Short mmCIF file of C-alpha atoms in Angstrom, two decimals:
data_model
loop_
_atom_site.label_atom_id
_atom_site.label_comp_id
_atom_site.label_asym_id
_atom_site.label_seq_id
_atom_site.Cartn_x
_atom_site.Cartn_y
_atom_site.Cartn_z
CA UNK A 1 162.69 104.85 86.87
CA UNK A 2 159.39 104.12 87.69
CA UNK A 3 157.84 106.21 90.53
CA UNK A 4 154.42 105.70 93.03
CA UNK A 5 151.69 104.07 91.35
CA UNK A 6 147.91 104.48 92.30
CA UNK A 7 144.45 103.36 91.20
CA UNK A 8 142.32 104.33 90.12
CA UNK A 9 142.90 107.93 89.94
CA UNK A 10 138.96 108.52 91.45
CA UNK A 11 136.62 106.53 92.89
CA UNK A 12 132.61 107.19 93.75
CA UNK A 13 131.07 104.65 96.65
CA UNK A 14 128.06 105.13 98.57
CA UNK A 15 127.89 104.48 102.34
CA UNK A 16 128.01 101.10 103.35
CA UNK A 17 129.98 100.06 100.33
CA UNK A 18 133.63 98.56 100.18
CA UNK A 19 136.45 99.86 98.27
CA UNK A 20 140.22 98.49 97.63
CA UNK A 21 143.04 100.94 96.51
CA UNK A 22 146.04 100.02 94.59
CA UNK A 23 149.47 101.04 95.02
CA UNK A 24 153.37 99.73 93.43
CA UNK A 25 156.09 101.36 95.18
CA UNK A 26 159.02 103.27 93.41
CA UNK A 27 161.51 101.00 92.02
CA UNK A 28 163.96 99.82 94.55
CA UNK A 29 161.49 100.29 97.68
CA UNK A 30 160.43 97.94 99.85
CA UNK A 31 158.07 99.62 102.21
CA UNK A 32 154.41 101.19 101.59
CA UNK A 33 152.97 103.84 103.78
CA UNK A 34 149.54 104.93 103.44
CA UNK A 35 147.94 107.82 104.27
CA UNK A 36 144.50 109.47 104.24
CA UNK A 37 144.10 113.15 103.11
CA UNK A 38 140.91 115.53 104.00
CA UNK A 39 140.10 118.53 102.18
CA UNK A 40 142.06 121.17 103.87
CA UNK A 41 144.28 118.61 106.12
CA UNK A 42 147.54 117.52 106.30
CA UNK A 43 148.20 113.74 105.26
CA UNK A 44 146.92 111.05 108.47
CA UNK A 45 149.28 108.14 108.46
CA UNK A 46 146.79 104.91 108.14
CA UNK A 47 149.57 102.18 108.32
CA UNK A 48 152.52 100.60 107.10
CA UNK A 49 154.09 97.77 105.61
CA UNK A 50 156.97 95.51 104.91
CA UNK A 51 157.65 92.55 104.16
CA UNK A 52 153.99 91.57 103.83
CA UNK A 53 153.25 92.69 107.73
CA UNK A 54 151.49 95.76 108.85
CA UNK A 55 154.45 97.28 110.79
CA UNK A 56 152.79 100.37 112.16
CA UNK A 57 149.32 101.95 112.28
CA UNK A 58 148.07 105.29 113.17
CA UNK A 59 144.83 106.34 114.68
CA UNK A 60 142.16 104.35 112.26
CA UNK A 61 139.48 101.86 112.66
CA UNK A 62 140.05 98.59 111.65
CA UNK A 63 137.63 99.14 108.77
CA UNK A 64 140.83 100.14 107.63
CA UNK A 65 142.74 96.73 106.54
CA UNK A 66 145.58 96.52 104.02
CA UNK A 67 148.10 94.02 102.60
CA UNK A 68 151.59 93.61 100.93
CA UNK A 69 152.31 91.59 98.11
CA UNK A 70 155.55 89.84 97.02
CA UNK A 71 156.62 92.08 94.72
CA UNK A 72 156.12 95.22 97.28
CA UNK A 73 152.85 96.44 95.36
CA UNK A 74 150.40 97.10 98.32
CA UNK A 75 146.70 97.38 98.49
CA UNK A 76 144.13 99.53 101.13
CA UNK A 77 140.77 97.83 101.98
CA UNK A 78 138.33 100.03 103.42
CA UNK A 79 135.05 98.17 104.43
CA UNK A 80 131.53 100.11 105.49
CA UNK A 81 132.28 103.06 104.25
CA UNK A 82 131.26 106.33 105.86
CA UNK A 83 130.56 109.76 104.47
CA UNK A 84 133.68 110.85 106.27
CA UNK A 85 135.66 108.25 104.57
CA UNK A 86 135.75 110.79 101.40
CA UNK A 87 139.46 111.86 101.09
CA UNK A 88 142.90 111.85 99.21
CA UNK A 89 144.21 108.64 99.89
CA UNK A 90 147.74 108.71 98.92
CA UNK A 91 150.23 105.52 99.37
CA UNK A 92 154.49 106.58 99.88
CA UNK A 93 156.96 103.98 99.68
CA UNK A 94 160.97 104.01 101.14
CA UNK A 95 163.34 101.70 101.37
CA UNK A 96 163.15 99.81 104.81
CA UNK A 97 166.59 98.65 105.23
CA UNK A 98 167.89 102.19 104.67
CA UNK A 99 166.06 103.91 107.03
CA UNK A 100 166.83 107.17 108.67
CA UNK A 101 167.84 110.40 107.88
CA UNK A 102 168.20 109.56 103.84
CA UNK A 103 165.03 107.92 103.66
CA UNK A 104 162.08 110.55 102.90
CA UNK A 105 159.21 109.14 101.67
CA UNK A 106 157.94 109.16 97.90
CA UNK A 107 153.95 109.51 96.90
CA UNK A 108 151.73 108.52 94.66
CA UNK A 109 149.61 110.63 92.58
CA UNK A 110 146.86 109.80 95.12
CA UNK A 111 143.44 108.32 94.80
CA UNK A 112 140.98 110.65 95.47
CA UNK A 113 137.74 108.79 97.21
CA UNK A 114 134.05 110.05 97.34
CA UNK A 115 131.61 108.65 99.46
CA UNK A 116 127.90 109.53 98.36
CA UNK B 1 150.56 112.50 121.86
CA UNK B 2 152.64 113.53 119.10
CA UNK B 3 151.50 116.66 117.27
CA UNK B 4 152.38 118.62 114.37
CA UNK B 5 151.69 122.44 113.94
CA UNK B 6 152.19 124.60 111.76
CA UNK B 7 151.51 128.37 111.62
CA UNK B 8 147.96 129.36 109.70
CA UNK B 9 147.77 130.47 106.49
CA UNK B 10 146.86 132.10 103.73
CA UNK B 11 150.23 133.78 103.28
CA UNK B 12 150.08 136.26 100.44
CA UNK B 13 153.16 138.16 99.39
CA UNK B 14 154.19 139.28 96.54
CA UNK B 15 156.86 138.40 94.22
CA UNK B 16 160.72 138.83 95.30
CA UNK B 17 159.29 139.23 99.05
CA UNK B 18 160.70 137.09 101.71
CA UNK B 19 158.38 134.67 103.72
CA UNK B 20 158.89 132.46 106.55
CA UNK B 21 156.99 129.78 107.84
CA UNK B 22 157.14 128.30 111.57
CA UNK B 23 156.16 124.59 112.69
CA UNK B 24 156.09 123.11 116.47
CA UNK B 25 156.20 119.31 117.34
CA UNK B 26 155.56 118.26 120.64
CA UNK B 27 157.69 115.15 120.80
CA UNK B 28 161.02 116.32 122.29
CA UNK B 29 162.67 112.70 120.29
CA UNK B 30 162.08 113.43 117.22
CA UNK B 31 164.89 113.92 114.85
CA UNK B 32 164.41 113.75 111.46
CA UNK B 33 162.34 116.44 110.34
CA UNK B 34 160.89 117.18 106.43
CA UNK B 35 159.31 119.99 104.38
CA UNK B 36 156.98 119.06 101.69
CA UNK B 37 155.21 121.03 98.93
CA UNK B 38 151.99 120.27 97.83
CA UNK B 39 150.07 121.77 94.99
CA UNK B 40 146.60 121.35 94.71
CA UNK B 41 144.71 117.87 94.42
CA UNK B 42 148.72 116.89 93.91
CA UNK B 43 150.83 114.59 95.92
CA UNK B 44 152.88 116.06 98.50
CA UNK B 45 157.11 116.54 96.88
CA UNK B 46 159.67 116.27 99.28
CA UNK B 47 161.39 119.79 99.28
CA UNK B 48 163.96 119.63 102.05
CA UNK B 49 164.97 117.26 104.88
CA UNK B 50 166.52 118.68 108.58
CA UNK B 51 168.67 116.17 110.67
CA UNK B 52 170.56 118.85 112.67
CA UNK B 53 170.63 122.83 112.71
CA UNK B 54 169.64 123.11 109.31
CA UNK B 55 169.29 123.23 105.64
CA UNK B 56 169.91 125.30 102.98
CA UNK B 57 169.26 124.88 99.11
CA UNK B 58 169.05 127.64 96.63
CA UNK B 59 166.12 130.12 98.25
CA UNK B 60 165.04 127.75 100.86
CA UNK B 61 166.35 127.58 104.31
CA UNK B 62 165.01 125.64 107.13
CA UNK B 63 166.00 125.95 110.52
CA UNK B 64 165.62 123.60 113.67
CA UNK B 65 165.36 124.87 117.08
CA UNK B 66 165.23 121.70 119.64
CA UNK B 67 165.31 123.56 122.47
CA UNK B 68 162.11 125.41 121.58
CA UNK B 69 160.70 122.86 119.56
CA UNK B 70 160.42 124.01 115.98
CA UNK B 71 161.22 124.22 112.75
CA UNK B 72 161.01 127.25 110.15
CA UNK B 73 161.05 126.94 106.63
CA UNK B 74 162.16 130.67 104.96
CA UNK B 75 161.61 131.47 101.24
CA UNK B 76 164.03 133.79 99.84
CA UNK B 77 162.88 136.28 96.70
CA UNK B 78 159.20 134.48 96.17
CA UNK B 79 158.48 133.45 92.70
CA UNK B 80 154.81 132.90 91.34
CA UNK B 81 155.72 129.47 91.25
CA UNK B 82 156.45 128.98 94.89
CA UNK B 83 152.63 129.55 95.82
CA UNK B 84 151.26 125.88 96.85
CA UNK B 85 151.00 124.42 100.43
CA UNK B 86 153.38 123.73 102.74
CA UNK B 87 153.78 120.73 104.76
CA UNK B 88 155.67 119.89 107.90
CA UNK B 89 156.29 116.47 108.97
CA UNK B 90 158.35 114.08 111.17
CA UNK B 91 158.71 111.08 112.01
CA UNK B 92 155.67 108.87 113.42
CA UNK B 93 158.33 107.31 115.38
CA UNK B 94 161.75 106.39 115.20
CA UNK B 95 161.41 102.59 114.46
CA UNK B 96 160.10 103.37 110.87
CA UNK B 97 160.23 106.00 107.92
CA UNK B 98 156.01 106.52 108.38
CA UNK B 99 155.37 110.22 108.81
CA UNK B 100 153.12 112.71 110.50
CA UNK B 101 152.32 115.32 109.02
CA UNK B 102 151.00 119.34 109.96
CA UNK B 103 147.78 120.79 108.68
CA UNK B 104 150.03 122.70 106.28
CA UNK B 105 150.34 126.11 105.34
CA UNK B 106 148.95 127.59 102.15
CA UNK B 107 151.30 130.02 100.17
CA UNK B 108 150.22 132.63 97.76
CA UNK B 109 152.65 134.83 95.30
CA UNK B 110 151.23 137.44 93.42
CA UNK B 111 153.10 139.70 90.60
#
């Protein structure tokens, strides 16, 4: 049984640049949350989706663009990239038609983003 | 605005003690409630979920209090093993399974 998949595992931009972040959910989930990670933070929720639509989005710019693909994988786009873009950026998927109390979230291994 | 907190670390104890760990949320709605471990530069692991009063598996045992708004997580007989951070989270809202999260608090167990 399969679990979170991310790439790539690290990543080195400079400012300016664009980057795109990969991630296939656990077997059997339909849903993929992202979520950005500082050095010495919790986990910021960034958005998520289902069924191809962004269904919710915290607090981030909309340098921050993703998209869902048929087959649930899910991909982050960040565009102009700033120094304080440089983070953990880990994806967790769930099943949406289960949600509730039995649906915690599972994560990815993370991709782990520096900005030079 | 709905916030997360969770009490500031570094906790260091040593092995066998018993350690507790307190986090507020200042959206009275909220319901579902989770405790993650994360070990460094790792992903965050679901440890335990809390729906109602409470949960209890093995050494762990976390409590809700909705009245004040909180949720403890306590660690029974601390093994080396348990030292990692320790994150609080609940739902972003109640229309989806997205999550926010505390700053979490850093365990460390020491022989």
């Amino acid at each position: 049984d399969a679990g979170v998949t991310q790439s790539p595992t690290h990543l080195i931009k400079t400012r300016g640049q664009q980057v795109t972040l990969r991630c296939s959910p656990k077997s059997g989930h339909d849903t993929v949350s992202w979520y950005q990670q500082a050095l010495g933070q919790g986990p910021q929720f960034i958005f998520q989706y289902y069924e191809e639509e962004e269904r919710q989005r915290g607090n981030f710019p909309d340098r921050f663009s993703g998209h869902q693909f048929p087959n649930y994988s899910s991909e982050l786009n960040v565009n102009a990239l700033l120094l304080g873009d440089s983070a953990l950026y880990l994806c967790a998927s769930s099943h949406f038609k289960r949600q509730g109390r039995h649906q915690p979230q599972h994560f990815g291994d993370g991709t782990r983003l520096s900005i030079l | 605005r709905k916030e997360v907190e969770q009490d500031p670390g570094p906790f260091n104890v040593p092995e066998g003690a018993t350690v507790a760990f307190n986090c507020t949320y200042s959206n009275s709605a909220s319901q579902s409630f989770f405790w993650y471990r994360q070990d460094c530069r790792k992903e965050p692991k679901l440890l335990m979920s809390v729906y109602s009063s409470g949960n209890e598996d093995g050494r762990f045992t976390a409590q809700l209090n909705r009245a004040s708004q909180y949720i403890s997580l306590l660690i029974r007989d601390s093994k080396l093993s348990d030292s990692a951070t320790y994150l609080c989270a609940t739902l972003y809202n109640q229309a989806g399974t997205a999550l926010i999260f505390g700053k979490g608090t850093t365990l460390s167990v020491s022989s």
